[in-house]
XYZ file of C-alpha atoms in Angstrom:
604
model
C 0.000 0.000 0.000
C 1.149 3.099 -1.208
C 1.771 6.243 1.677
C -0.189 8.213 -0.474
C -3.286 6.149 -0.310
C -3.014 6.036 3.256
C -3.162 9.808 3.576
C -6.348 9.799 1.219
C -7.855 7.109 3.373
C -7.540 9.302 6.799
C -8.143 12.461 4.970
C -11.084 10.741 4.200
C -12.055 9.909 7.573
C -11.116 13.147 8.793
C -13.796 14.727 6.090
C -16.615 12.943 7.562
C -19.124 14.458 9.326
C -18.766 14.618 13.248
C -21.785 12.076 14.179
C -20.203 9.573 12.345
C -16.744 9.859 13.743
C -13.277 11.146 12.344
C -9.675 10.488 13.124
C -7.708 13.041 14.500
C -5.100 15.071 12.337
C -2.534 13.952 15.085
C -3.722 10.671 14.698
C -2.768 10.653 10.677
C 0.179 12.190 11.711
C 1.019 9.095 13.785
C 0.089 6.371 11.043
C 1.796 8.465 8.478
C 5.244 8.762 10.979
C 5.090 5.473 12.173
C 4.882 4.285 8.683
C 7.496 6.248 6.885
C 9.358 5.182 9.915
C 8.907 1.038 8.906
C 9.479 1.873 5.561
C 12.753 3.857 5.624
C 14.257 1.019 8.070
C 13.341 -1.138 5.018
C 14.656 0.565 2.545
C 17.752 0.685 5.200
C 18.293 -2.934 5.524
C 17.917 -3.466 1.643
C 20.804 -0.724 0.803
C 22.979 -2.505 3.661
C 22.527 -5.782 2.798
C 23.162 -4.651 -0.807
C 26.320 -2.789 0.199
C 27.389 -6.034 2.038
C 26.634 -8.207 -1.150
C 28.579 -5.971 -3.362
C 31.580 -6.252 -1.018
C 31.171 -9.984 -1.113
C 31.835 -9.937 -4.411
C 34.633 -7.207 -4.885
C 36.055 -9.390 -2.138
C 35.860 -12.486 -4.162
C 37.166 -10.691 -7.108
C 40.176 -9.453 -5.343
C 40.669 -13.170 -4.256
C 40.748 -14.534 -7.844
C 43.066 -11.671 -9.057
C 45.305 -12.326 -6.491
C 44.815 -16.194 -7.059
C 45.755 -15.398 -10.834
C 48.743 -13.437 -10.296
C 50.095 -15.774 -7.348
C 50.130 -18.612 -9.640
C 51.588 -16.641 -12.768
C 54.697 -15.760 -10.014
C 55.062 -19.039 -8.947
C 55.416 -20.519 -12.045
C 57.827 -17.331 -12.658
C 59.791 -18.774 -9.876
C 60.654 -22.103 -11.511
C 61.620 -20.336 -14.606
C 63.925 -18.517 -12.466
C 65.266 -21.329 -10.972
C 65.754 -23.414 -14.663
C 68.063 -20.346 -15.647
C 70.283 -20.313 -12.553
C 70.036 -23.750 -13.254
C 71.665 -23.385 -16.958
C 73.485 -20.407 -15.838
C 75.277 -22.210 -13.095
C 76.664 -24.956 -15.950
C 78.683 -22.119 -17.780
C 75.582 -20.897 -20.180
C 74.283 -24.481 -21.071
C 72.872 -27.613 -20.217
C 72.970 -31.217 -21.173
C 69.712 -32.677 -21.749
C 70.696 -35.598 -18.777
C 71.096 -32.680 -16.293
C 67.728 -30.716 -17.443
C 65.622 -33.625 -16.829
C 67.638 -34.314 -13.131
C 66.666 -30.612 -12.384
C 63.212 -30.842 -13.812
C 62.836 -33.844 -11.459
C 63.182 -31.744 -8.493
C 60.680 -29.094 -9.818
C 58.160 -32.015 -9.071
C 55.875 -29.996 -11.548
C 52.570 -32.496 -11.156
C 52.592 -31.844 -7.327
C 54.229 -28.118 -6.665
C 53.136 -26.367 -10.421
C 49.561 -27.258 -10.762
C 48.520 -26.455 -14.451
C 51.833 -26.504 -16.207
C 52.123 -28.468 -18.874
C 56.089 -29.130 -18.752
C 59.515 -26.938 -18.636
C 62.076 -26.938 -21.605
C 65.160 -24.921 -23.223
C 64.791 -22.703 -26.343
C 68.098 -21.903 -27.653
C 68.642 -18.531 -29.812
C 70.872 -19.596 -33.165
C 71.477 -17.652 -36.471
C 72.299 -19.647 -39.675
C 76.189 -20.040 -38.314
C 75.430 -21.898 -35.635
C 72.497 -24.218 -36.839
C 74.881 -27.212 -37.667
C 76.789 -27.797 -34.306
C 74.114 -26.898 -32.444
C 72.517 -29.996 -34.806
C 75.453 -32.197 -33.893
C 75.165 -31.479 -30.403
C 71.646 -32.173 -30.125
C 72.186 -35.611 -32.443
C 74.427 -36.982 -29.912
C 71.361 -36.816 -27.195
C 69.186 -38.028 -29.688
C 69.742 -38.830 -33.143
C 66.121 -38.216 -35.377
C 66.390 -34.309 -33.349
C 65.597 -31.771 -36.024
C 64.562 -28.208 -36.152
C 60.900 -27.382 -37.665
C 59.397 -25.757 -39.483
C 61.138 -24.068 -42.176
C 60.770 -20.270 -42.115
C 62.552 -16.834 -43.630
C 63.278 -15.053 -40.218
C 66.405 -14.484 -39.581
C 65.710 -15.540 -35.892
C 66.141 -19.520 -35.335
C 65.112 -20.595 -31.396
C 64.505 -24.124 -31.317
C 63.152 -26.161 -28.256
C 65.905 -28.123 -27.069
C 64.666 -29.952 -23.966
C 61.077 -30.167 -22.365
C 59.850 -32.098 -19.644
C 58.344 -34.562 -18.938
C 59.323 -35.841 -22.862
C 56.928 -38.511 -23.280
C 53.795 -35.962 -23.222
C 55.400 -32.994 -25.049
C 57.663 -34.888 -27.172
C 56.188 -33.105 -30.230
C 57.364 -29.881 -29.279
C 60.783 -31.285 -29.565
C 62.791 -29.141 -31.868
C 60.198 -26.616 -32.851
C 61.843 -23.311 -34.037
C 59.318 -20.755 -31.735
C 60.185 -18.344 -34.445
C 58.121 -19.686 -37.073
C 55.257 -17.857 -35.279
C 54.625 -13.900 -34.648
C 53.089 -14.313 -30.933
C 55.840 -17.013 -30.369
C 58.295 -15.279 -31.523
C 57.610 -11.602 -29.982
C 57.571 -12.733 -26.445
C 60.595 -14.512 -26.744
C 62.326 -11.920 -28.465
C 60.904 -9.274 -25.719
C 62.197 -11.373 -23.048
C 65.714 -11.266 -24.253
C 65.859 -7.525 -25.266
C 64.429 -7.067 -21.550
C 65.747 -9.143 -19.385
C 62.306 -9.907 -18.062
C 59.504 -12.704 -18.023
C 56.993 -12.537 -20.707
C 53.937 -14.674 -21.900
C 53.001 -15.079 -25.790
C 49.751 -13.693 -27.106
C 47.344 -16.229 -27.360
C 48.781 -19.917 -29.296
C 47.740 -23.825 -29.770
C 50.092 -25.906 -28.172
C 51.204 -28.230 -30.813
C 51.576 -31.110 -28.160
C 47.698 -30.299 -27.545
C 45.079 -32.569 -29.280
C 42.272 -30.671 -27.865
C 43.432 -27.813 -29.635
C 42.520 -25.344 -27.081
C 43.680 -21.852 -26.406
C 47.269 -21.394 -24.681
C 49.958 -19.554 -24.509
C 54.306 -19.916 -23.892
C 55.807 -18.247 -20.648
C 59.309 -17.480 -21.238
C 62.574 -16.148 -18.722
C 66.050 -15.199 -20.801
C 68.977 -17.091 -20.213
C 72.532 -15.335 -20.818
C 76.147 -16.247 -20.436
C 77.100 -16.032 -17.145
C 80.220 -14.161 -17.583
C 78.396 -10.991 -19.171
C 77.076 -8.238 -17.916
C 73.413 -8.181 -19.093
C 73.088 -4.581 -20.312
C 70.152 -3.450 -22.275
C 72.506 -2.804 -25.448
C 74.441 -6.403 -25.216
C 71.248 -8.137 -24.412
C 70.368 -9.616 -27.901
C 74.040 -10.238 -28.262
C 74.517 -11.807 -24.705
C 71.588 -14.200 -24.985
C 72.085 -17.961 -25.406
C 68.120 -18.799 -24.790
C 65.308 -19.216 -23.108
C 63.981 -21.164 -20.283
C 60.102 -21.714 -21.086
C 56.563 -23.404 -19.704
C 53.722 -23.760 -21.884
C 49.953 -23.726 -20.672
C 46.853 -24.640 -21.412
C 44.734 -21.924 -20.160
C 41.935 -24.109 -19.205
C 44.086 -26.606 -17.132
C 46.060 -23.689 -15.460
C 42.808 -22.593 -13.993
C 41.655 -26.000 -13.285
C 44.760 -25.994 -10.959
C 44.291 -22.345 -9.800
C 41.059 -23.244 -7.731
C 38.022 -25.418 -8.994
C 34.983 -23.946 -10.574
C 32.837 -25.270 -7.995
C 34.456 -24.221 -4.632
C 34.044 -20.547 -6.062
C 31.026 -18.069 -6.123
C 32.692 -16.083 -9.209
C 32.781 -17.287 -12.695
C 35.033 -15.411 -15.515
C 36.742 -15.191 -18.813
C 40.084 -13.842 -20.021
C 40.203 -12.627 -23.510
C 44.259 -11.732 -24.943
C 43.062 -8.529 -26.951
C 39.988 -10.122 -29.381
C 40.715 -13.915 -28.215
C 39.149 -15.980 -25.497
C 41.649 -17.784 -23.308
C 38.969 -19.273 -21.287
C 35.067 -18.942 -20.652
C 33.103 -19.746 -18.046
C 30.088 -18.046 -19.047
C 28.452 -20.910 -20.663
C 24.440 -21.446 -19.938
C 25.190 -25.288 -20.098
C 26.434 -24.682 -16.762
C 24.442 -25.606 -14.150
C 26.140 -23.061 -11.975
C 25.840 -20.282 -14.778
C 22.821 -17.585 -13.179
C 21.639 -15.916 -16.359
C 21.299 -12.779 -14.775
C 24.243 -11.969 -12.183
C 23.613 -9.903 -9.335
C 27.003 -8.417 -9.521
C 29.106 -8.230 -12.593
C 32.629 -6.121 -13.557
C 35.461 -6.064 -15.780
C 39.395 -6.233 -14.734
C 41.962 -5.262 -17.217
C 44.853 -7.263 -15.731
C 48.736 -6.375 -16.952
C 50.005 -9.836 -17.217
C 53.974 -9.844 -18.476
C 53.853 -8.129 -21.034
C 50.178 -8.681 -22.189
C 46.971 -7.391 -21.281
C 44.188 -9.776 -20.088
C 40.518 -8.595 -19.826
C 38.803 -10.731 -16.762
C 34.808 -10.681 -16.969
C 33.870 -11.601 -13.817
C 30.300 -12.389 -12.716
C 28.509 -13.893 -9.676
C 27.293 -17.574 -9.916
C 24.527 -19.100 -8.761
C 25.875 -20.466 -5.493
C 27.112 -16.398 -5.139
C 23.135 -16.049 -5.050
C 22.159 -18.930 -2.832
C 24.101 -17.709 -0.519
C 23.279 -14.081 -0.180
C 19.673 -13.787 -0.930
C 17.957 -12.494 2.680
C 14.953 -11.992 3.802
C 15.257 -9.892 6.581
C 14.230 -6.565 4.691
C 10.743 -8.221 3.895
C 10.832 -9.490 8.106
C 11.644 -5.769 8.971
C 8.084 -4.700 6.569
C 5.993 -6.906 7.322
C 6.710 -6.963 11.020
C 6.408 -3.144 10.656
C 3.306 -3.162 9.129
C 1.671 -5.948 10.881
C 2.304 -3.061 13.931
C 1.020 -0.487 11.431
C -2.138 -2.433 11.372
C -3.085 -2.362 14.655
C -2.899 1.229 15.034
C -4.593 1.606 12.461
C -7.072 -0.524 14.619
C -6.718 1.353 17.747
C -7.696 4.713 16.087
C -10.376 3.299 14.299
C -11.384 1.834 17.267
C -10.787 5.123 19.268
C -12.986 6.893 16.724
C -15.662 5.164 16.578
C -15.860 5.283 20.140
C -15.232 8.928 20.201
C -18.361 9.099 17.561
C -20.561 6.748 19.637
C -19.709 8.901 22.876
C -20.358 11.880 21.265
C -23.585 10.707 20.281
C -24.458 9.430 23.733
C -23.642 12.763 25.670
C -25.686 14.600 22.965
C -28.577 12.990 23.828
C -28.313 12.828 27.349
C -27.366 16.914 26.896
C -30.355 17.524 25.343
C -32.340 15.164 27.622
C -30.670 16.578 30.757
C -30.569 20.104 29.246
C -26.332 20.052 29.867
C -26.075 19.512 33.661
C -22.906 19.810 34.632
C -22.493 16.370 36.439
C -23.788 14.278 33.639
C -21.334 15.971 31.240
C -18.612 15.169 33.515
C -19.553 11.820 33.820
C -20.286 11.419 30.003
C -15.964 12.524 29.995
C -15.504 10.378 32.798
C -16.652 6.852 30.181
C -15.054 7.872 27.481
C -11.757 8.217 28.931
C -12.562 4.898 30.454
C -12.535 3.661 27.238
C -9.790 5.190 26.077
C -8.092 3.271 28.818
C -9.805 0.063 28.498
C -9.068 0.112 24.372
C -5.365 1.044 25.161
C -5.088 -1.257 27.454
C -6.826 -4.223 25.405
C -4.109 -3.947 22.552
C -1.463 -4.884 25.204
C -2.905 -8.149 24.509
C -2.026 -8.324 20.544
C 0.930 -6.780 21.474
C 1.898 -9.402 23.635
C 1.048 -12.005 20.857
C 3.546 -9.884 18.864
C 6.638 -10.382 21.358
C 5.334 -13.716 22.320
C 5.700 -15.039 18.883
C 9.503 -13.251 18.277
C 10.490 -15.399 20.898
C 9.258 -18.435 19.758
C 10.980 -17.592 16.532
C 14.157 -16.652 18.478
C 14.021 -20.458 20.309
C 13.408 -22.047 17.392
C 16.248 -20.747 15.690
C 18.453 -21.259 18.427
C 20.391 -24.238 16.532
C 20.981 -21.585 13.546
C 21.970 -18.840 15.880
C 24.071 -21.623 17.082
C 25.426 -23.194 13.659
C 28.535 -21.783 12.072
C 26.367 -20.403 9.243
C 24.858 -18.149 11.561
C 23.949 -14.893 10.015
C 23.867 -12.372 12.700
C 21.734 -10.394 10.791
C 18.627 -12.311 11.492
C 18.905 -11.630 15.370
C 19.324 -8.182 14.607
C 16.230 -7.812 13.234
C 13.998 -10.215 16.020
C 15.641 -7.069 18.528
C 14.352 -4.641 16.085
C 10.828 -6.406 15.961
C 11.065 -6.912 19.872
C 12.318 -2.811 20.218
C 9.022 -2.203 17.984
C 7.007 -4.353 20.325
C 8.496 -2.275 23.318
C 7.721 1.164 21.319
C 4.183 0.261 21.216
C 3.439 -1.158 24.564
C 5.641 2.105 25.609
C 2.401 4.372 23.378
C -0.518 2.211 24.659
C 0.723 2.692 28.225
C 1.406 6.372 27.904
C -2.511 6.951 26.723
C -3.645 4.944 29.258
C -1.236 7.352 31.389
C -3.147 10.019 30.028
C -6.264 8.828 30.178
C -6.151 8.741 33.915
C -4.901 12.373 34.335
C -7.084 14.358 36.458
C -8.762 11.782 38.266
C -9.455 12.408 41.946
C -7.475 10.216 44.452
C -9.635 10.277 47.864
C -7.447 9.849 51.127
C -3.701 10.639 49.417
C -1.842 12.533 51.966
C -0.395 15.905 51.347
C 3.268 16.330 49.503
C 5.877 17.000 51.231
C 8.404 18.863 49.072
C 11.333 17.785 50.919
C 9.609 14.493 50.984
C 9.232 14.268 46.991
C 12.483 15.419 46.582
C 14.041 12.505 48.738
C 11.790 9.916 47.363
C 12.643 11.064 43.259
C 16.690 11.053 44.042
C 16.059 7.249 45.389
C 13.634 6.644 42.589
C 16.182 7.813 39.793
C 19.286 6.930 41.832
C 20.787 10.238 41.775
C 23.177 11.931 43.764
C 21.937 13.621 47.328
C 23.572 17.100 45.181
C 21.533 16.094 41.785
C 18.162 18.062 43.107
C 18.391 21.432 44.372
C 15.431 22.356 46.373
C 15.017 26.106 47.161
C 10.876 26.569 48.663
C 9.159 28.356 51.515
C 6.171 26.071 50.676
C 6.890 23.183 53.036
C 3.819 20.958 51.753
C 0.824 21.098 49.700
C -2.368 19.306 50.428
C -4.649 19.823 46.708
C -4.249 16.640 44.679
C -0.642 15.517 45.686
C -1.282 12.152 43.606
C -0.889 14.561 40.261
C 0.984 16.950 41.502
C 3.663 14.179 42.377
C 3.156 12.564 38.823
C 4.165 16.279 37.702
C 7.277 16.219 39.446
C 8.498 12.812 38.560
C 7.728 13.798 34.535
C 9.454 17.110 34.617
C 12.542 15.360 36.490
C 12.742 12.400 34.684
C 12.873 14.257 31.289
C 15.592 16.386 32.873
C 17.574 13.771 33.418
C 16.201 11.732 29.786
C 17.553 14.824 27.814
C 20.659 15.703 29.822
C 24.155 15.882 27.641
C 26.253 14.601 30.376
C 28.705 17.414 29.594
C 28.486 18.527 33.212
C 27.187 16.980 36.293
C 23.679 16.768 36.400
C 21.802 19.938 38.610
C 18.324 20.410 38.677
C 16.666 23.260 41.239
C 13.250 22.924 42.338
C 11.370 26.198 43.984
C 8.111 26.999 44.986
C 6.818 30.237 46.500
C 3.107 31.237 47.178
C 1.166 33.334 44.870
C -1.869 34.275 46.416
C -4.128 30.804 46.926
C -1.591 29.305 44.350
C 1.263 27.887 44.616
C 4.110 28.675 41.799
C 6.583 25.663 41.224
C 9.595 25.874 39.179
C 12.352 23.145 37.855
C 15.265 24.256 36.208
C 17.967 21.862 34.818
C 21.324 22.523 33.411
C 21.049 20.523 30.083
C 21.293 21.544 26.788
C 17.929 23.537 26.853
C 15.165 23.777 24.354
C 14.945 25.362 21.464
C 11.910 28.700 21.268
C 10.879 27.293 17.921
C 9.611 23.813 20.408
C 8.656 25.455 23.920
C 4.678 24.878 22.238
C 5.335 21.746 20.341
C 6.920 19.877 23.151
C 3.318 20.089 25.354
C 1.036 18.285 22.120
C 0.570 15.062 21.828
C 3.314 12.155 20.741
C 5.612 15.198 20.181
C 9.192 14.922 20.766
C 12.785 16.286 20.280
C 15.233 13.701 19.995
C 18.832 14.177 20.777
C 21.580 12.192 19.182
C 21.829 9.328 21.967
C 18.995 10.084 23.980
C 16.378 7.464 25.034
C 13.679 6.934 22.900
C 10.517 8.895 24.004
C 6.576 8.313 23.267
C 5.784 12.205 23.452
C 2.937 11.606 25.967
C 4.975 12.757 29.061
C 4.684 16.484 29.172
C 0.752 16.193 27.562
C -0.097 14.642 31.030
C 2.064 17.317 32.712
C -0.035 19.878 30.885
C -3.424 18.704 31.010
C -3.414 18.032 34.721
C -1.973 21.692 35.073
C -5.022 23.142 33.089
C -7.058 20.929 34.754
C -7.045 22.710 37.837
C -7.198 25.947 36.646
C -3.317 26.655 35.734
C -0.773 26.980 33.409
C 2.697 25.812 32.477
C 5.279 27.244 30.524
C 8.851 26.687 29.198
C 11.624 29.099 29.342
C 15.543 28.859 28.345
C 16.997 31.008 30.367
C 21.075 32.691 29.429
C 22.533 30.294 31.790
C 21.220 27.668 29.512
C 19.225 24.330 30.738
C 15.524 24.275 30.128
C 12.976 26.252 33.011
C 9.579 24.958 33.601
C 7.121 27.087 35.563
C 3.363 25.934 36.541
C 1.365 26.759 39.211
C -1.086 24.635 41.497
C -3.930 25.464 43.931
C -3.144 25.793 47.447
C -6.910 25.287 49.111
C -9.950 23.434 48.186
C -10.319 20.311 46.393
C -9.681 18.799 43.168
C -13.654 17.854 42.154
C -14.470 21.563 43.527
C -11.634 23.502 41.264
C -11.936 20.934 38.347
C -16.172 21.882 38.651
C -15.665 25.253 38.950
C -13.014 25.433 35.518
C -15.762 23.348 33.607
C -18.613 25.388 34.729
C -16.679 29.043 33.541
């Protein structure tokens, strides 16, 4: 239901005539509060648990970059180690001692994804034929291939294991432009490159890969940039097949991310395939990462799976609305409730009005039902209310083994408090207009207030200090109503000390002097004061001015304080005086008694 159809509907009850019965505008107000109130903590848990769901996944991005490149180094690192290998024989290598040291790179179990590591040496037409010779003793059918007109020869000397890349055996890597650049841009730079994207010809599958290559140079030279191409004797190299290298990277299954890389306008690998049970057609979360990959460029697509959605799909925003609106409801209730009983009571004291031609006594007692009513409806919804916080906890027990499990989502408890702190609001609204509804009524018998008394007894109450209450009176006791008049005292103290900033210790100074047969009370506090613009707000119904970490309040408190006042014939203000603190004045009758002065008020 839209907010603006709930305005119509109470503007529309508000319209009607009087007989029938019409909500307050105070009332709406409430509904229309409380509601934008449900819905913007709604909207708030959606935009949180969003935020948390897009960290998720730049989290799990971030992993699989880093998994990429941590990989890519390590298999750096056994290049490395191949040319200190070669390096540390005078510039060469036998093809007896390459497979001894590829035996201790135990490539299966420490290189994941490799497909072997061999020797490329760099030759020009001069030294083709005892390089041949050389390579004949080891094994006699060894021949370069294929033919080709660069003037760059770089055959592949050694590769292990043999038996599964034994046709890779003597091919010339210059035969082939993205073969040939990387090597040729490792040796001019000293540095590890990769090839743009190839076919392994020891592949049968055919699938994309690519040749990682680290120079090799004679030991005894330098290794500037200008002797580089000179200086070079070859290349220590690992090819890959893209798709096993991220088989051994981390399984497709144990991750909530799926990708591609694409080598400029070719696809190294896809994920993105619909056959793939784990594919979601329409990611939550998707992004592009150009990553700078020795000396290429490789363009991850990454996207969230369908396990990335399992497992972060909540439902505590729709918990949060309809919990809030199920409360929402039974306002709604209440006030409809409320007004038809206002209409039906207002129909009732017509008639007995113009029956009893408006005695004063029926009137009152006419008022006296239908705030007995008001209290009985207020508190009748304790009972739904109840049912409310009564069935949180049964939630909260039987999800105790979730709470409990290491899946736990703390989130869910989060919102049963919120439900239970909703529960509390309410019973905290019902129990203020029930409060309220008892204002003014006559307590028979009640001794008279002591000041000194009250003061005692609302330091113990609040557990203050003994120097928290100031009390400056030449009134020692009054004897008119002390039930309200000590339900005044407790209010205006207690939201003294509700609203106090804590930036000093807490004072508040109580005096009362006589004013003819009235008595004039004052209570001053030294918090942060009100502000003009609220001194007539702060006195209407369910109004309040919340401070950054103040308790919550239900805006009843000073209503009662103000009604009782007028009730016997006086009237309270609010002042903020240059000292600062807020300064409430009232006064109260000294003689008679509170059915006489509340008679006399009704009859002027």
């Amino acid at each position: 239901m839209k907010i603006s159809n709930i305005i119509q509907f109470f503007q529309n009850l508000w319209m009607r005539p009087r007989k029938v019965g019409r909500i307050s505008a105070p009332h709406i107000a409430l509904v229309v509060l409380s509601l934008t109130l449900t819905l913007s903590v709604w909207q708030f848990s959606k935009a949180q648990i969003a935020s948390r769901t897009q960290a998720r996944f730049d989290t799990s991005v971030s992993r699989l970059v880093d998994l990429i490149e941590d990989r890519m180094s390590l298999h750096e690192d056994a290049l490395w180690a191949g040319v200190s290998t070669i390096e540390s024989h005078g510039g060469d290598i036998s093809r007896d001692r390459w497979q001894a040291f590829a035996k201790t790179l135990r490539l299966e179990e420490k290189y994941p994804g490799i497909t072997g590591i061999g020797v490329i040496h760099f030759l020009n037409a001069n030294s083709v034929g005892d390089y041949l010779k050389t390579r004949r003793l080891e094994r006699a059918a060894f021949d370069i291939f294929p033919r080709h007109d660069h003037r760059d020869i770089m055959p592949i000397s050694f590769i292990e294991p043999e038996a599964e890349n034994a046709a890779a055996l003597g091919l010339d890597v210059a035969h082939e432009t993205n073969r040939r650049t990387a090597a040729i841009a490792s040796r001019d730079t000293g540095t590890a490159q990769i090839s743009g994207p190839i076919v392994l010809v020891q592949d049968k599958a055919q699938t994309p890969g690519f040749l990682f290559y680290a120079p090799v140079y004679h030991a005894t030279d330098a290794n500037d940039g200008d002797t580089r191409p000179v200086d070079a004797v070859g290349a220590v190299y690992a090819p890959f097949v893209v798709h096993k290298l991220i088989e051994g990277l981390l399984a497709k299954e144990r991750r909530n991310v799926h990708f591609s890389i694409s080598d400029q306008d070719v696809t190294l690998y896809d994920e993105h395939l619909n056959t793939d049970a784990a594919n979601d057609p329409d990611p939550m979360f998707a992004t592009q990462v150009l990553l700078s990959m020795y000396g290429r460029e490789w363009l991850l697509d990454m996207r969230s799976n369908a396990a990335f959605r399992l497992q972060n799909s909540y439902a505590q925003p729709t918990i949060i609305l309809l919990a809030g609106l199920t409360i929402e409801g039974l306002i709604i209730v209440l006030l409809i409730m409320m007004s038809r009983a206002n209409a039906h009571s207002e129909r009732y004291a017509d008639k007995v009005t113009a029956q009893l031609k408006l005695q004063t006594q029926d009137l009152k007692n006419t008022n006296q039902e239908l705030e007995q009513f008001a209290y009985v409806a207020s508190h009748d919804l304790k009972t739904p209310i109840r049912g409310i916080a009564g069935l949180t906890e049964m939630i909260r027990e039987d999800l105790e083994g979730y709470f409990a499990s290491p899946s736990n989502n703390p989130e869910v408890g989060h919102n049963l408090d919120r439900i239970m702190d909703r529960v509390a609001r309410m019973n905290a609204l019902t129990q203020g207009i029930m409060e309220l509804s008892k204002t003014g009524t006559d307590a028979a018998d009640q001794p008279k207030l002591e000041f000194q008394e009250a003061v005692d007894a609302l330091m113990l109450d609040f557990e203050l200090d003994q120097t928290a209450i100031k009390l400056n009176t030449r009134v020692s006791s009054i004897a008119f109503d002390p039930f309200n008049l000590r339900r005044i005292l407790e209010n205006l103290v207690g939201n003294a000390i509700k609203y106090h900033d804590g930036k000093r210790p807490l004072l508040i100074t109580m005096e009362a002097v006589q004013a003819g047969d009235r008595c004039r009370i004052s209570i001053h506090d030294n918090g942060p004061g009100i502000d003009p613009r609220y001194h007539t707000r702060i006195f209407n119904m369910f109004q309040t001015l919340r401070l950054n970490g103040a308790a919550e309040s239900t805006g009843i408190g000073l209503a009662i304080v103000k009604k009782a006042v007028e009730r016997h014939g006086g009237r309270i203000t609010v002042a903020s005086p240059p000292e600062g603190g807020a300064l409430f004045t009232f006064d109260w009758p000294l003689f008679g008694s509170p059915s006489s002065t509340h008679l006399q008020k009704k009859a002027a």
